[in-house]
Coordinates of C-alpha atoms in Angstrom, one line a residue:
X1 CA 0.2 -0.1 -0.3
X2 CA 1.4 3.2 -1.2
X3 CA 1.9 6.0 2.1
X4 CA 2.3 9.5 2.2
X5 CA 6.0 10.6 3.0
X6 CA 5.0 12.8 5.4
X7 CA 3.1 13.3 8.9
X8 CA 1.4 16.1 9.7
X9 CA 2.5 19.0 10.7
X10 CA 1.8 21.6 13.3
X11 CA 3.8 24.0 14.5
X12 CA 2.9 26.9 17.3
X13 CA 4.5 30.2 17.4
X14 CA 4.5 33.1 20.2
X15 CA 6.9 35.1 19.1
X16 CA 7.1 37.8 22.5
X17 CA 9.4 40.7 22.4
X18 CA 10.6 42.4 25.4
X19 CA 11.5 46.3 24.9
X20 CA 11.9 46.6 28.6
X21 CA 15.6 47.5 29.4
X22 CA 15.6 49.4 32.3
X23 CA 19.1 50.4 32.8
X24 CA 19.6 51.2 28.6
X25 CA 21.3 54.5 27.8
X26 CA 21.1 55.0 24.5
X27 CA 18.1 53.6 22.2
X28 CA 20.2 51.1 19.9
X29 CA 20.2 49.1 23.2
X30 CA 16.9 49.6 24.0
X31 CA 15.6 48.0 20.7
X32 CA 18.5 45.5 19.9
X33 CA 16.3 43.2 20.1
X34 CA 14.7 43.8 17.3
X35 CA 17.4 42.9 15.5
X36 CA 18.0 40.0 13.5
X37 CA 18.6 37.0 15.7
X38 CA 21.5 35.3 13.5
X39 CA 24.6 36.4 11.9
X40 CA 26.5 34.7 9.3
X41 CA 23.4 32.0 8.7
X42 CA 23.3 30.4 5.4
X43 CA 19.6 30.6 3.1
X44 CA 18.5 28.2 2.3
X45 CA 19.4 25.9 4.3
X46 CA 22.5 23.6 3.7
X47 CA 22.1 20.0 3.1
X48 CA 25.5 19.7 5.7
X49 CA 26.9 21.7 7.8
X50 CA 28.9 22.8 11.1
X51 CA 29.9 25.7 12.7
X52 CA 31.8 26.8 15.6
X53 CA 31.6 29.9 17.5
X54 CA 35.4 30.5 16.3
X55 CA 35.2 33.1 14.1
X56 CA 38.2 34.3 11.8
X57 CA 38.6 37.5 10.3
X58 CA 38.8 39.0 6.7
X59 CA 41.3 40.9 5.7
X60 CA 40.0 43.3 2.9
X61 CA 43.1 44.4 2.0
X62 CA 44.8 41.0 0.7
X63 CA 41.5 38.8 0.3
X64 CA 41.8 37.3 -3.5
X65 CA 39.7 34.5 -5.0
X66 CA 42.4 31.7 -6.3
X67 CA 41.4 29.0 -9.3
X68 CA 43.9 26.7 -11.6
X69 CA 42.3 27.2 -14.7
X70 CA 40.6 30.4 -16.8
X71 CA 37.1 30.7 -16.6
X72 CA 34.8 33.7 -17.5
X73 CA 32.3 32.8 -15.9
X74 CA 34.0 32.5 -12.3
X75 CA 36.0 35.6 -13.1
X76 CA 32.8 37.5 -13.3
X77 CA 31.9 36.0 -10.3
X78 CA 34.6 36.9 -8.7
X79 CA 34.2 40.4 -8.9
X80 CA 31.0 40.4 -8.4
X81 CA 31.2 38.5 -5.1
X82 CA 34.2 40.9 -3.9
X83 CA 31.9 44.0 -4.6
X84 CA 28.9 42.5 -2.8
X85 CA 31.3 41.5 0.2
X86 CA 33.5 44.3 0.2
X87 CA 31.7 46.7 -1.5
X88 CA 32.8 48.4 -5.4
X89 CA 36.5 47.9 -4.8
X90 CA 38.8 46.4 -6.9
X91 CA 41.2 46.4 -4.6
X92 CA 41.2 42.6 -4.3
X93 CA 41.6 42.0 -8.1
X94 CA 44.9 41.9 -9.8
X95 CA 46.0 44.1 -12.3
X96 CA 46.1 41.6 -15.3
X97 CA 43.2 42.0 -17.5
X98 CA 41.8 40.7 -20.4
X99 CA 38.9 40.6 -22.6
X100 CA 36.3 38.4 -25.2
X101 CA 34.3 39.2 -27.8
X102 CA 31.1 37.2 -26.4
X103 CA 28.0 38.6 -27.6
X104 CA 30.1 40.6 -29.9
X105 CA 31.3 43.3 -28.0
X106 CA 34.1 43.6 -25.7
X107 CA 33.6 43.1 -22.1
X108 CA 37.0 43.3 -19.2
X109 CA 37.5 39.8 -17.2
X110 CA 39.3 40.0 -14.3
X111 CA 41.8 36.9 -13.7
X112 CA 42.9 36.6 -10.0
X113 CA 45.7 35.7 -8.4
X114 CA 46.9 31.7 -8.2
X115 CA 49.6 31.7 -6.2
X116 CA 48.3 31.0 -2.6
X117 CA 48.9 34.1 -0.6
X118 CA 50.8 34.5 2.8
X119 CA 48.4 33.3 5.5
X120 CA 48.3 34.3 9.1
X121 CA 46.2 32.4 11.5
X122 CA 42.7 33.6 12.7
X123 CA 42.9 35.1 9.2
X124 CA 41.2 34.3 6.3
X125 CA 43.0 36.1 2.7
X126 CA 42.2 33.7 -0.7
X127 CA 38.7 31.2 -0.8
X128 CA 40.6 28.5 -3.3
X129 CA 37.9 27.6 -6.0
X130 CA 38.6 23.9 -7.6
X131 CA 36.4 23.5 -10.7
X132 CA 37.0 19.3 -11.3
X133 CA 37.2 19.4 -15.5
X134 CA 37.7 22.0 -17.2
X135 CA 35.6 25.1 -17.5
X136 CA 33.2 25.2 -20.2
X137 CA 32.7 29.5 -20.9
X138 CA 30.4 28.5 -23.9
X139 CA 27.8 26.0 -21.5
X140 CA 24.4 27.1 -20.6
X141 CA 23.1 25.6 -17.2
X142 CA 20.3 22.7 -17.8
X143 CA 18.7 19.7 -16.0
X144 CA 21.5 18.0 -15.7
X145 CA 23.8 20.2 -13.9
X146 CA 25.8 19.3 -10.4
X147 CA 25.2 22.5 -8.4
X148 CA 26.6 20.7 -5.2
X149 CA 29.6 21.6 -3.5
X150 CA 32.2 21.8 -0.4
X151 CA 33.3 24.9 1.4
X152 CA 35.6 24.5 4.3
X153 CA 36.8 27.7 6.5
X154 CA 39.5 25.7 8.3
X155 CA 41.0 27.1 12.0
X156 CA 44.2 28.0 10.6
X157 CA 43.0 30.4 7.9
X158 CA 42.7 28.0 5.0
X159 CA 39.5 28.5 2.9
X160 CA 38.5 26.1 0.0
X161 CA 35.9 25.9 -2.5
X162 CA 35.6 22.8 -4.1
X163 CA 32.8 22.1 -7.6
X164 CA 32.5 18.9 -9.9
X165 CA 30.8 22.2 -11.8
X166 CA 31.1 25.6 -12.2
X167 CA 27.4 25.8 -11.2
X168 CA 28.0 24.6 -8.1
X169 CA 31.3 26.6 -8.0
X170 CA 28.1 29.3 -8.3
X171 CA 26.1 28.3 -5.8
X172 CA 29.1 27.8 -3.0
X173 CA 30.5 31.6 -3.7
X174 CA 27.2 32.3 -2.6
X175 CA 27.0 30.2 0.1
X176 CA 30.6 32.0 1.5
X177 CA 29.2 35.7 1.1
X178 CA 26.5 35.1 3.2
X179 CA 29.3 33.3 6.1
X180 CA 30.4 36.9 6.1
X181 CA 29.4 39.1 8.4
X182 CA 30.6 42.4 10.1
X183 CA 31.3 42.2 14.1
X184 CA 30.7 44.8 16.7
X185 CA 33.9 46.8 15.6
X186 CA 32.7 46.5 11.9
X187 CA 34.9 44.1 10.9
X188 CA 34.2 41.1 8.7
X189 CA 34.6 37.8 10.2
X190 CA 34.0 34.5 9.4
X191 CA 32.8 31.8 11.7
X192 CA 34.9 28.4 10.8
X193 CA 32.2 26.1 9.2
X194 CA 32.0 22.9 7.3
X195 CA 29.8 23.0 4.3
X196 CA 28.4 19.7 1.9
X197 CA 25.5 21.0 -0.3
X198 CA 23.7 20.0 -2.8
X199 CA 19.9 20.8 -3.8
X200 CA 17.1 18.9 -3.4
X201 CA 15.2 19.5 -6.4
X202 CA 16.3 20.7 -9.6
X203 CA 14.5 22.4 -10.6
X204 CA 14.3 25.8 -8.5
X205 CA 11.8 28.3 -10.3
X206 CA 10.2 32.0 -9.9
X207 CA 7.3 32.9 -12.4
X208 CA 6.8 36.4 -13.4
X209 CA 4.1 37.9 -16.1
X210 CA 5.6 40.4 -17.9
X211 CA 2.4 40.6 -20.6
X212 CA -0.2 42.2 -17.6
X213 CA 2.2 44.6 -17.1
X214 CA 5.5 44.8 -18.0
X215 CA 8.7 44.5 -16.2
X216 CA 11.8 46.4 -17.5
X217 CA 15.0 44.4 -18.3
X218 CA 16.6 47.0 -15.6
X219 CA 14.3 44.9 -12.8
X220 CA 14.2 41.7 -14.4
X221 CA 18.6 41.5 -14.1
X222 CA 18.0 42.6 -10.3
X223 CA 15.2 39.7 -9.8
X224 CA 18.0 37.6 -11.5
X225 CA 20.5 38.9 -8.5
X226 CA 17.9 38.1 -6.1
X227 CA 17.0 34.9 -7.5
X228 CA 20.8 33.8 -7.0
X229 CA 20.8 34.3 -3.6
X230 CA 18.0 32.4 -2.4
X231 CA 19.7 29.2 -4.6
X232 CA 16.7 29.9 -7.6
X233 CA 18.2 28.1 -10.9
X234 CA 15.0 28.8 -13.6
X235 CA 13.4 32.3 -14.6
X236 CA 10.0 31.0 -15.9
X237 CA 9.0 34.0 -18.4
X238 CA 5.6 34.1 -19.1
X239 CA 6.4 36.6 -21.4
X240 CA 3.1 37.0 -23.6
X241 CA -0.9 36.6 -22.7
X242 CA -3.7 37.5 -24.5
X243 CA -3.4 41.1 -23.1
X244 CA -0.3 42.2 -24.7
X245 CA 2.6 41.0 -26.9
X246 CA 5.4 42.0 -25.8
X247 CA 8.1 39.8 -26.9
X248 CA 9.6 41.4 -30.4
X249 CA 9.8 38.0 -33.2
X250 CA 11.9 38.3 -35.9
X251 CA 9.9 35.6 -37.9
X252 CA 6.4 37.9 -37.3
X253 CA 7.3 41.4 -36.3
X254 CA 3.8 42.3 -36.6
X255 CA 2.9 40.9 -33.3
X256 CA 4.6 43.5 -31.0
X257 CA 4.1 46.2 -33.2
X258 CA 0.4 45.5 -33.2
X259 CA -0.1 43.8 -30.0
X260 CA 2.4 45.5 -26.9
X261 CA 1.0 47.6 -25.6
X262 CA 3.4 50.9 -26.9
X263 CA 6.6 50.2 -29.1
X264 CA 8.7 51.1 -25.3
X265 CA 7.3 47.9 -24.2
X266 CA 8.7 45.6 -26.1
X267 CA 11.5 43.0 -25.6
X268 CA 14.4 43.3 -28.2
X269 CA 16.0 40.1 -29.6
X270 CA 19.2 42.1 -28.6
X271 CA 17.2 42.7 -24.9
X272 CA 16.2 38.6 -24.4
X273 CA 19.9 37.8 -26.0
X274 CA 21.4 40.4 -22.5
X275 CA 18.9 38.6 -20.2
X276 CA 19.7 35.3 -21.2
X277 CA 23.3 35.9 -21.0
X278 CA 22.5 37.8 -17.6
X279 CA 21.1 34.6 -15.7
X280 CA 23.5 32.5 -17.4
X281 CA 26.4 33.6 -15.5
X282 CA 24.7 33.2 -12.0
X283 CA 23.7 29.8 -13.4
X284 CA 20.2 30.7 -13.8
X285 CA 18.0 29.4 -16.8
X286 CA 15.4 31.3 -18.8
X287 CA 12.3 28.8 -19.8
X288 CA 9.7 31.1 -21.6
X289 CA 6.2 30.5 -22.0
X290 CA 4.4 30.9 -25.3
X291 CA 0.8 30.0 -23.8
X292 CA -1.6 28.6 -26.3
X293 CA -4.4 27.3 -27.5
X294 CA -6.1 29.8 -24.9
X295 CA -4.8 32.9 -23.5
X296 CA -3.6 33.7 -27.1
X297 CA -6.4 37.2 -28.3
X298 CA -2.6 39.1 -28.6
X299 CA -1.5 36.8 -31.3
X300 CA -4.1 37.4 -33.5
X301 CA -3.8 41.2 -35.2
X302 CA -0.7 40.0 -36.8
X303 CA -2.5 36.9 -38.5
X304 CA -5.8 36.9 -39.9
X305 CA -6.9 33.5 -39.5
X306 CA -5.1 32.2 -36.8
X307 CA -7.7 32.6 -33.6
X308 CA -11.9 30.9 -33.7
X309 CA -14.1 33.4 -34.6
X310 CA -17.0 32.7 -31.8
X311 CA -20.6 32.8 -33.4
X312 CA -24.2 34.2 -31.4
X313 CA -27.1 32.9 -33.4
X314 CA -25.2 31.6 -35.9
X315 CA -23.6 35.0 -37.1
X316 CA -19.9 35.7 -36.4
X317 CA -20.9 38.4 -33.2
X318 CA -16.9 40.0 -33.4
X319 CA -15.4 38.2 -30.9
X320 CA -12.8 35.5 -31.0
X321 CA -11.1 32.6 -28.9
X322 CA -9.0 30.4 -28.7
X323 CA -6.3 29.1 -31.5
X324 CA -8.4 27.6 -34.5
X325 CA -7.1 24.2 -34.9
X326 CA -8.6 23.7 -38.1
X327 CA -7.5 26.4 -39.7
X328 CA -5.1 25.8 -42.4
X329 CA -2.9 28.6 -41.4
X330 CA -2.4 27.3 -37.6
X331 CA 0.5 25.1 -37.8
X332 CA 2.5 26.2 -40.4
X333 CA 2.2 29.4 -38.3
X334 CA 3.4 27.3 -35.2
X335 CA 5.8 25.2 -37.1
X336 CA 7.8 29.0 -38.3
X337 CA 7.1 30.4 -34.3
X338 CA 8.0 27.8 -32.2
X339 CA 11.4 27.0 -34.7
X340 CA 12.3 30.8 -33.5
X341 CA 11.7 30.2 -30.3
X342 CA 13.9 27.5 -30.2
X343 CA 16.6 28.9 -31.7
X344 CA 16.2 32.3 -29.7
X345 CA 16.1 30.9 -26.1
X346 CA 18.7 28.4 -25.1
X347 CA 17.4 26.3 -22.7
X348 CA 16.4 22.8 -23.6
X349 CA 12.7 23.4 -22.3
X350 CA 9.4 25.2 -23.6
X351 CA 6.6 26.2 -21.5
X352 CA 3.2 25.6 -24.0
X353 CA 0.8 26.5 -21.1
X354 CA -2.4 24.6 -22.1
X355 CA -4.5 25.9 -19.0
X356 CA -8.1 27.4 -19.2
X357 CA -9.1 26.7 -22.3
X358 CA -12.5 27.5 -23.2
X359 CA -14.7 25.8 -25.6
X360 CA -17.9 27.7 -25.8
X361 CA -15.9 29.9 -28.9
X362 CA -14.9 26.2 -30.4
X363 CA -18.4 25.0 -29.8
X364 CA -19.9 28.5 -31.6
X365 CA -18.0 28.1 -34.6
X366 CA -19.4 25.7 -37.4
X367 CA -16.1 25.3 -39.4
X368 CA -14.4 24.4 -36.3
X369 CA -17.5 21.2 -35.6
X370 CA -17.6 20.7 -40.1
X371 CA -13.7 20.2 -39.0
X372 CA -14.6 17.8 -36.2
X373 CA -17.3 16.2 -37.5
X374 CA -14.6 15.3 -40.5
X375 CA -11.8 13.9 -38.0
X376 CA -13.9 11.6 -36.8
X377 CA -14.7 13.2 -33.4
X378 CA -18.1 15.3 -33.6
X379 CA -18.9 16.7 -30.4
X380 CA -16.0 15.8 -28.4
X381 CA -14.1 19.0 -27.6
X382 CA -11.3 17.6 -25.6
X383 CA -10.2 15.4 -28.6
X384 CA -10.4 18.5 -30.6
X385 CA -7.7 20.0 -27.8
X386 CA -5.6 16.9 -28.2
X387 CA -5.4 17.0 -32.0
X388 CA -4.2 20.7 -31.6
X389 CA -1.9 20.4 -28.1
X390 CA -0.7 16.5 -30.1
X391 CA 0.6 18.4 -33.3
X392 CA 2.1 21.3 -31.1
X393 CA 4.3 18.6 -29.4
X394 CA 5.1 17.6 -32.7
X395 CA 6.3 20.6 -34.1
X396 CA 8.0 21.6 -30.5
X397 CA 10.0 18.1 -30.2
X398 CA 11.1 18.7 -34.4
X399 CA 12.7 21.4 -33.1
X400 CA 14.6 19.6 -30.6
X401 CA 12.9 21.2 -27.6
X402 CA 11.2 19.9 -24.5
X403 CA 7.6 20.8 -23.4
X404 CA 6.0 21.7 -20.5
X405 CA 2.2 22.4 -20.3
X406 CA -0.2 22.9 -17.2
X407 CA -2.1 20.6 -15.8
X408 CA -5.9 21.0 -17.4
X409 CA -4.6 19.3 -20.6
X410 CA -3.7 15.9 -18.7
X411 CA -7.2 16.8 -16.8
X412 CA -9.2 16.7 -19.9
X413 CA -8.0 13.3 -20.8
X414 CA -5.8 14.4 -23.4
X415 CA -2.8 11.3 -24.3
X416 CA 0.5 13.7 -24.7
X417 CA 4.1 12.2 -25.0
X418 CA 5.1 10.4 -22.2
X419 CA 8.5 13.4 -21.5
X420 CA 6.0 15.9 -21.3
X421 CA 6.6 17.9 -18.1
X422 CA 3.0 18.7 -16.3
X423 CA 2.9 22.0 -14.1
X424 CA 0.0 21.3 -10.9
X425 CA -0.9 25.0 -10.3
X426 CA -5.0 24.6 -8.9
X427 CA -6.2 23.3 -5.4
X428 CA -6.1 20.0 -3.6
X429 CA -3.0 19.5 -5.2
X430 CA -1.7 16.9 -3.4
X431 CA -4.5 14.6 -5.3
X432 CA -2.9 15.6 -8.6
X433 CA 0.1 15.0 -8.1
X434 CA -0.4 12.0 -7.1
X435 CA -2.8 11.1 -10.4
X436 CA -0.5 12.8 -12.7
X437 CA 2.3 11.2 -11.4
X438 CA 0.3 8.1 -11.3
X439 CA -0.1 8.5 -15.1
X440 CA 4.1 8.7 -15.5
X441 CA 4.4 12.3 -16.3
X442 CA 7.2 14.4 -14.8
X443 CA 5.3 16.9 -12.5
X444 CA 6.4 20.6 -11.5
X445 CA 4.4 22.2 -8.4
X446 CA 2.8 25.5 -8.2
X447 CA -0.3 25.0 -6.4
X448 CA 1.0 26.5 -3.4
X449 CA 3.2 29.0 -4.2
X450 CA 0.8 31.6 -5.9
X451 CA 2.3 34.9 -4.4
X452 CA -0.2 37.5 -6.3
X453 CA -2.5 36.3 -3.2
X454 CA -1.8 38.6 -0.6
X455 CA -2.9 38.5 2.9
X456 CA -2.7 40.4 6.1
X457 CA 0.5 39.0 8.7
X458 CA 2.8 36.1 7.7
X459 CA 2.3 34.0 4.8
X460 CA 5.1 32.6 4.5
X461 CA 4.6 29.8 7.2
X462 CA 2.2 28.1 4.7
X463 CA 5.1 28.3 1.9
X464 CA 7.2 27.0 3.9
X465 CA 5.9 23.8 4.9
X466 CA 4.0 23.0 1.6
X467 CA 5.9 20.4 -0.5
X468 CA 6.1 18.4 -3.6
X469 CA 6.4 15.2 -2.3
X470 CA 3.8 16.0 0.8
X471 CA 1.2 13.2 -1.4
X472 CA 0.4 9.2 -1.5
X473 CA 2.2 7.7 -3.9
X474 CA 5.6 5.3 -4.5
X475 CA 9.2 5.7 -4.5
X476 CA 9.1 5.4 -8.6
X477 CA 5.8 8.7 -8.3
X478 CA 8.3 10.7 -5.9
X479 CA 11.3 10.5 -8.3
X480 CA 8.8 11.9 -10.9
X481 CA 9.1 15.2 -9.6
X482 CA 11.3 17.6 -10.4
X483 CA 11.2 20.2 -8.4
X484 CA 8.1 23.4 -8.6
X485 CA 8.1 27.3 -9.0
X486 CA 7.2 29.7 -7.3
X487 CA 4.4 32.2 -9.1
X488 CA 4.1 35.8 -9.3
X489 CA 1.7 37.0 -11.9
X490 CA 1.0 40.4 -13.6
X491 CA -1.8 41.9 -12.7
X492 CA -1.1 43.9 -9.6
X493 CA 2.8 44.0 -10.0
X494 CA 5.0 46.3 -12.1
X495 CA 8.6 47.8 -11.3
X496 CA 7.4 49.8 -8.8
X497 CA 6.7 47.0 -6.3
X498 CA 7.1 43.6 -8.3
X499 CA 10.4 43.2 -6.1
X500 CA 9.1 43.5 -2.6
X501 CA 5.2 41.9 -3.3
X502 CA 8.0 39.0 -4.3
X503 CA 10.8 39.0 -1.5
X504 CA 11.4 37.7 0.5
X505 CA 7.9 35.5 0.6
X506 CA 9.9 33.2 -2.1
X507 CA 12.5 32.4 0.1
X508 CA 10.5 30.0 2.4
X509 CA 9.6 28.2 -1.1
X510 CA 13.7 28.3 -1.9
X511 CA 14.6 26.7 1.2
X512 CA 12.1 24.0 0.4
X513 CA 13.3 23.2 -2.9
X514 CA 16.8 23.1 -2.2
X515 CA 17.1 21.7 1.2
X516 CA 17.2 18.4 2.2
X517 CA 14.0 16.6 2.9
X518 CA 12.3 16.7 6.4
X519 CA 13.8 20.7 7.0
X520 CA 10.4 21.7 9.0
X521 CA 12.4 24.6 11.6
X522 CA 9.5 27.0 11.3
X523 CA 11.2 28.8 14.4
X524 CA 14.8 28.0 13.2
X525 CA 14.0 29.4 9.6
X526 CA 12.8 32.7 10.7
X527 CA 15.8 33.6 12.3
X528 CA 17.5 33.1 9.4
X529 CA 15.2 34.6 7.3
X530 CA 15.0 38.1 9.3
X531 CA 18.8 37.9 8.3
X532 CA 18.7 36.5 4.8
X533 CA 15.4 39.2 4.1
X534 CA 18.1 42.3 5.6
X535 CA 21.1 40.9 3.8
X536 CA 19.0 41.5 0.5
X537 CA 18.0 45.1 1.6
X538 CA 21.8 45.1 2.1
X539 CA 22.7 44.5 -1.5
X540 CA 20.2 47.2 -2.8
X541 CA 16.7 44.8 -2.9
X542 CA 13.3 46.2 -1.5
X543 CA 12.5 43.2 0.2
X544 CA 9.8 43.4 2.8
X545 CA 9.6 42.7 6.3
X546 CA 8.5 39.1 7.3
X547 CA 7.6 40.4 10.9
X548 CA 6.1 42.8 13.2
X549 CA 8.0 45.8 14.2
X550 CA 11.8 45.7 13.7
X551 CA 14.8 47.0 11.6
X552 CA 17.9 46.2 9.9
X553 CA 21.6 47.2 10.3
X554 CA 21.9 48.3 7.3
X555 CA 18.3 50.4 5.6
X556 CA 18.1 50.0 2.3
X557 CA 19.5 52.2 -0.1
X558 CA 18.0 51.6 -3.9
X559 CA 20.7 50.2 -6.2

């Protein structure tokens, strides 16, 4: 008999803060209890971590990152983390520079000192990074990427970071940066620490919707920065929808010209290339979503005949519905369009949507119904949907890409290819996860992590306690769970509030998807999350408070 991997988790948390300090001589001492309770604790929680109270100083003036091979990805990361840890200062970088013409323009690449520097006891002057095998600078992260690493901060000040692949080294560098903090005298310190770390799930995503409200490239880059801080490795980009089409297609340029909000609210090919590279340097995949046959109203103006005409009382009423599966222009268009998408976006996966397809317009259209009769499935609109999705999956498969779909396709008993990934987003997700995996499909969970639903007070607890494998199933079913995604749809967010609405509310989901199974200590998590929120604020990202009254050691300054 199949049983759940999880029991029932019940936490009772009472948080009482005392502001009474009778002999306190200044306000800071009086309110010090409201500061984060931890220092130098990483988020998400590593797979294995031991740390002592012994502190080592970080010698800012002598500190360097050491690497025994040329690797542009890590050279960029070393410069980035030098700025993050110490501020924008090149004093830890050697004067040797070389240039790369990647993406057709020159970029400065800093080479860090390889000889091991002198070392004093209780002082860390270098992090020695070792990546097994050769660093491939043209490589993109993938579902198969190895993000494991080992990080050792030894009592004698010797610090090492070992990883099998560059992607693990990037995750280890982020952890290293989070271990460092300032003591009461303002000096940079780090505790003696040993970490062996790896992700629980390979797919840890954030969905942002740039159709309902346009999100600038600048804000998307900032979000990629914060994703890297939280070890989130997939940006699920819901780039277009029925409301607008901001993707600038080189095959069908009229789609954005006619269906973007304005000419300014468009992602050019250069913008997309820039974002993909920015994400790659942080070990983040970008998976685009082009949702069809529903949510496609914006596709129609530039492509007459693509959308289904809706009829009332036997006459076209002037409105349009989903893409028309019976149209003779539909599949040639889809072939050209998704061939382009497979060339522009580098990831092996494309999200094809398939959700919320209303059959009403198809039912009203006489041409669609005549087509269904000719095909041998009259009045069976699930079969019509299956016909469309089968053709679409074949097109994407011929472009040598894998695909993700929303759960409705499978819920409607549409038969799809065995390698299809199904994303579960509706309620009662435990039953749905069990049902989809029982059919043999790989799954992603997003249902309990819709961050556009907001409520008063602490809502992060419920995100933290939800788990993708919390359903009744066999080990074979649990093995089909690839991970999950936090989703922030765009009805009520734009550049002004998307980052503060998303962070740190997505951070508990990041820990759920990275940290080992059984990580459910909410009280401990709250202390670490408070510190992590302040860490994001210190780095210049507007992460909102997680609790009641309090403050961060560094107030927010816009980047």
